[in-house]
Amino acid sequence: MVTLPLWLEIIVAALLLASGVLTLAAAWGLVRLKHFFQRMHPPALAYVGASWCVTLASILYFSAQQQGPQLRVWLIIILLSITVPVTTVLLSRAALFRGRQSGRGDLPPALQPRTPAERP
């Protein structure tokens, strides 16, 4: 087992602590925010930020331990960064649809296609 330099261990620990703080902030936002649409965006951003911190810490740690670049961890964060926004959009569209079907008046109306006379 390779002994890592102190400065690298400090950076890895700081990234992991930042990840924990971001995750805690996201969880607090889920509890604190009142409506579904308010809860959508901030926690998703905080969770992705926390995942980036863990990914960077993993890349640094395993690259230093194995004395070469270990970039396989990038696959995880790339897939996560693609799927989180897509999931957020799908959940918000489903919530809008359900809200409109139940007759909630506080939601924006559905977009209507333009008639040929309204087109520029």
mmCIF file of C-alpha atoms in Angstrom:
data_model
loop_
_atom_site.group_PDB
_atom_site.id
_atom_site.type_symbol
_atom_site.label_atom_id
_atom_site.label_comp_id
_atom_site.label_asym_id
_atom_site.label_seq_id
_atom_site.Cartn_x
_atom_site.Cartn_y
_atom_site.Cartn_z
ATOM 1 C CA MET A 1 0.000 0.000 0.000
ATOM 2 C CA VAL A 2 1.306 3.402 -1.005
ATOM 3 C CA THR A 3 1.507 6.144 1.621
ATOM 4 C CA LEU A 4 -0.113 9.312 0.284
ATOM 5 C CA PRO A 5 1.301 12.781 0.922
ATOM 6 C CA LEU A 6 -0.387 14.824 3.621
ATOM 7 C CA TRP A 7 -1.431 17.602 1.230
ATOM 8 C CA LEU A 8 -3.280 15.090 -0.946
ATOM 9 C CA GLU A 9 -5.050 13.553 2.037
ATOM 10 C CA ILE A 10 -6.143 17.042 3.128
ATOM 11 C CA ILE A 11 -7.554 17.808 -0.330
ATOM 12 C CA VAL A 12 -9.404 14.478 -0.473
ATOM 13 C CA ALA A 13 -10.793 15.007 3.037
ATOM 14 C CA ALA A 14 -11.897 18.558 2.170
ATOM 15 C CA LEU A 15 -13.698 17.331 -0.946
ATOM 16 C CA LEU A 16 -15.464 14.613 1.038
ATOM 17 C CA LEU A 17 -16.478 17.116 3.733
ATOM 18 C CA ALA A 18 -17.780 19.492 1.046
ATOM 19 C CA SER A 19 -19.791 16.598 -0.359
ATOM 20 C CA GLY A 20 -21.312 15.944 3.062
ATOM 21 C CA VAL A 21 -22.196 19.620 3.522
ATOM 22 C CA LEU A 22 -23.854 19.778 0.095
ATOM 23 C CA THR A 23 -25.824 16.605 0.786
ATOM 24 C CA LEU A 24 -26.942 17.990 4.143
ATOM 25 C CA ALA A 25 -28.016 21.246 2.464
ATOM 26 C CA ALA A 26 -30.003 19.299 -0.132
ATOM 27 C CA ALA A 27 -31.737 17.240 2.537
ATOM 28 C CA TRP A 28 -32.506 20.369 4.548
ATOM 29 C CA GLY A 29 -33.960 21.962 1.388
ATOM 30 C CA LEU A 30 -36.240 18.970 0.866
ATOM 31 C CA VAL A 31 -37.570 19.299 4.399
ATOM 32 C CA ARG A 32 -37.765 23.095 4.439
ATOM 33 C CA LEU A 33 -39.295 23.883 1.053
ATOM 34 C CA LYS A 34 -43.070 23.560 0.991
ATOM 35 C CA HIS A 35 -44.143 22.728 -2.549
ATOM 36 C CA PHE A 36 -43.021 20.038 -4.963
ATOM 37 C CA PHE A 37 -41.908 22.543 -7.591
ATOM 38 C CA GLN A 38 -39.801 24.420 -5.036
ATOM 39 C CA ARG A 39 -38.129 21.158 -4.044
ATOM 40 C CA MET A 40 -37.133 20.192 -7.565
ATOM 41 C CA HIS A 41 -34.135 22.303 -8.514
ATOM 42 C CA PRO A 42 -31.992 23.140 -5.446
ATOM 43 C CA PRO A 43 -31.640 19.581 -4.112
ATOM 44 C CA ALA A 44 -30.852 18.240 -7.577
ATOM 45 C CA LEU A 45 -28.050 20.786 -7.950
ATOM 46 C CA ALA A 46 -26.725 20.100 -4.460
ATOM 47 C CA TYR A 47 -26.718 16.331 -5.008
ATOM 48 C CA VAL A 48 -24.876 16.675 -8.312
ATOM 49 C CA GLY A 49 -22.357 19.028 -6.667
ATOM 50 C CA ALA A 50 -21.849 16.531 -3.862
ATOM 51 C CA SER A 51 -21.350 13.764 -6.411
ATOM 52 C CA TRP A 52 -18.742 15.844 -8.227
ATOM 53 C CA CYS A 53 -16.856 16.337 -4.955
ATOM 54 C CA VAL A 54 -16.833 12.593 -4.248
ATOM 55 C CA THR A 55 -15.774 11.856 -7.824
ATOM 56 C CA LEU A 56 -12.884 14.309 -7.711
ATOM 57 C CA ALA A 57 -11.789 12.925 -4.347
ATOM 58 C CA SER A 58 -11.907 9.377 -5.743
ATOM 59 C CA ILE A 59 -9.921 10.313 -8.830
ATOM 60 C CA LEU A 60 -7.241 12.043 -6.757
ATOM 61 C CA TYR A 61 -7.022 9.275 -4.178
ATOM 62 C CA PHE A 62 -6.917 6.298 -6.535
ATOM 63 C CA SER A 63 -4.647 8.039 -9.047
ATOM 64 C CA ALA A 64 -2.127 8.782 -6.305
ATOM 65 C CA GLN A 65 -2.455 5.328 -4.769
ATOM 66 C CA GLN A 66 -1.938 3.484 -8.062
ATOM 67 C CA GLN A 67 0.584 6.066 -9.348
ATOM 68 C CA GLY A 68 -1.266 6.762 -12.581
ATOM 69 C CA PRO A 69 -4.453 8.368 -13.800
ATOM 70 C CA GLN A 70 -7.593 6.466 -12.843
ATOM 71 C CA LEU A 71 -10.300 7.961 -14.995
ATOM 72 C CA ARG A 72 -12.901 5.179 -14.851
ATOM 73 C CA VAL A 73 -14.661 7.107 -12.088
ATOM 74 C CA TRP A 74 -15.537 9.782 -14.667
ATOM 75 C CA LEU A 75 -18.091 7.411 -16.178
ATOM 76 C CA ILE A 76 -20.148 7.561 -12.999
ATOM 77 C CA ILE A 77 -20.291 11.341 -12.825
ATOM 78 C CA ILE A 78 -20.941 11.713 -16.557
ATOM 79 C CA LEU A 79 -23.906 9.346 -16.385
ATOM 80 C CA LEU A 80 -25.161 11.030 -13.207
ATOM 81 C CA SER A 81 -24.843 14.500 -14.736
ATOM 82 C CA ILE A 82 -26.891 13.346 -17.720
ATOM 83 C CA THR A 83 -29.603 11.470 -15.846
ATOM 84 C CA VAL A 84 -30.322 13.955 -13.028
ATOM 85 C CA PRO A 85 -31.532 16.809 -15.278
ATOM 86 C CA VAL A 86 -33.545 14.415 -17.445
ATOM 87 C CA THR A 87 -35.180 12.903 -14.357
ATOM 88 C CA THR A 88 -35.905 16.376 -12.971
ATOM 89 C CA VAL A 89 -37.628 17.442 -16.197
ATOM 90 C CA LEU A 90 -39.677 14.231 -16.362
ATOM 91 C CA LEU A 91 -40.788 14.563 -12.731
ATOM 92 C CA SER A 92 -41.753 18.213 -13.169
ATOM 93 C CA ARG A 93 -43.726 17.472 -16.346
ATOM 94 C CA ALA A 94 -45.549 14.608 -14.614
ATOM 95 C CA ALA A 95 -46.376 16.876 -11.664
ATOM 96 C CA LEU A 96 -47.649 19.594 -14.008
ATOM 97 C CA PHE A 97 -49.825 17.072 -15.837
ATOM 98 C CA ARG A 98 -51.275 15.648 -12.612
ATOM 99 C CA GLY A 99 -51.871 19.135 -11.222
ATOM 100 C CA ARG A 100 -53.660 20.284 -14.361
ATOM 101 C CA GLN A 101 -55.772 17.113 -14.424
ATOM 102 C CA SER A 102 -56.845 17.678 -10.821
ATOM 103 C CA GLY A 103 -57.854 21.276 -11.608
ATOM 104 C CA ARG A 104 -55.256 23.189 -9.583
ATOM 105 C CA GLY A 105 -55.524 26.845 -10.492
ATOM 106 C CA ASP A 106 -52.054 27.900 -9.364
ATOM 107 C CA LEU A 107 -50.276 26.112 -12.237
ATOM 108 C CA PRO A 108 -49.523 27.770 -15.578
ATOM 109 C CA PRO A 109 -51.779 26.727 -18.445
ATOM 110 C CA ALA A 110 -50.588 24.271 -21.062
ATOM 111 C CA LEU A 111 -48.985 25.751 -24.150
ATOM 112 C CA GLN A 112 -51.283 25.899 -27.120
ATOM 113 C CA PRO A 113 -50.003 25.610 -30.694
ATOM 114 C CA ARG A 114 -50.248 28.767 -32.768
ATOM 115 C CA THR A 115 -52.815 29.006 -35.464
ATOM 116 C CA PRO A 116 -51.580 29.859 -38.979
ATOM 117 C CA ALA A 117 -52.887 33.420 -38.566
ATOM 118 C CA GLU A 118 -50.798 33.955 -35.413
ATOM 119 C CA ARG A 119 -47.527 32.732 -36.923
ATOM 120 C CA PRO A 120 -45.054 35.427 -37.998
#
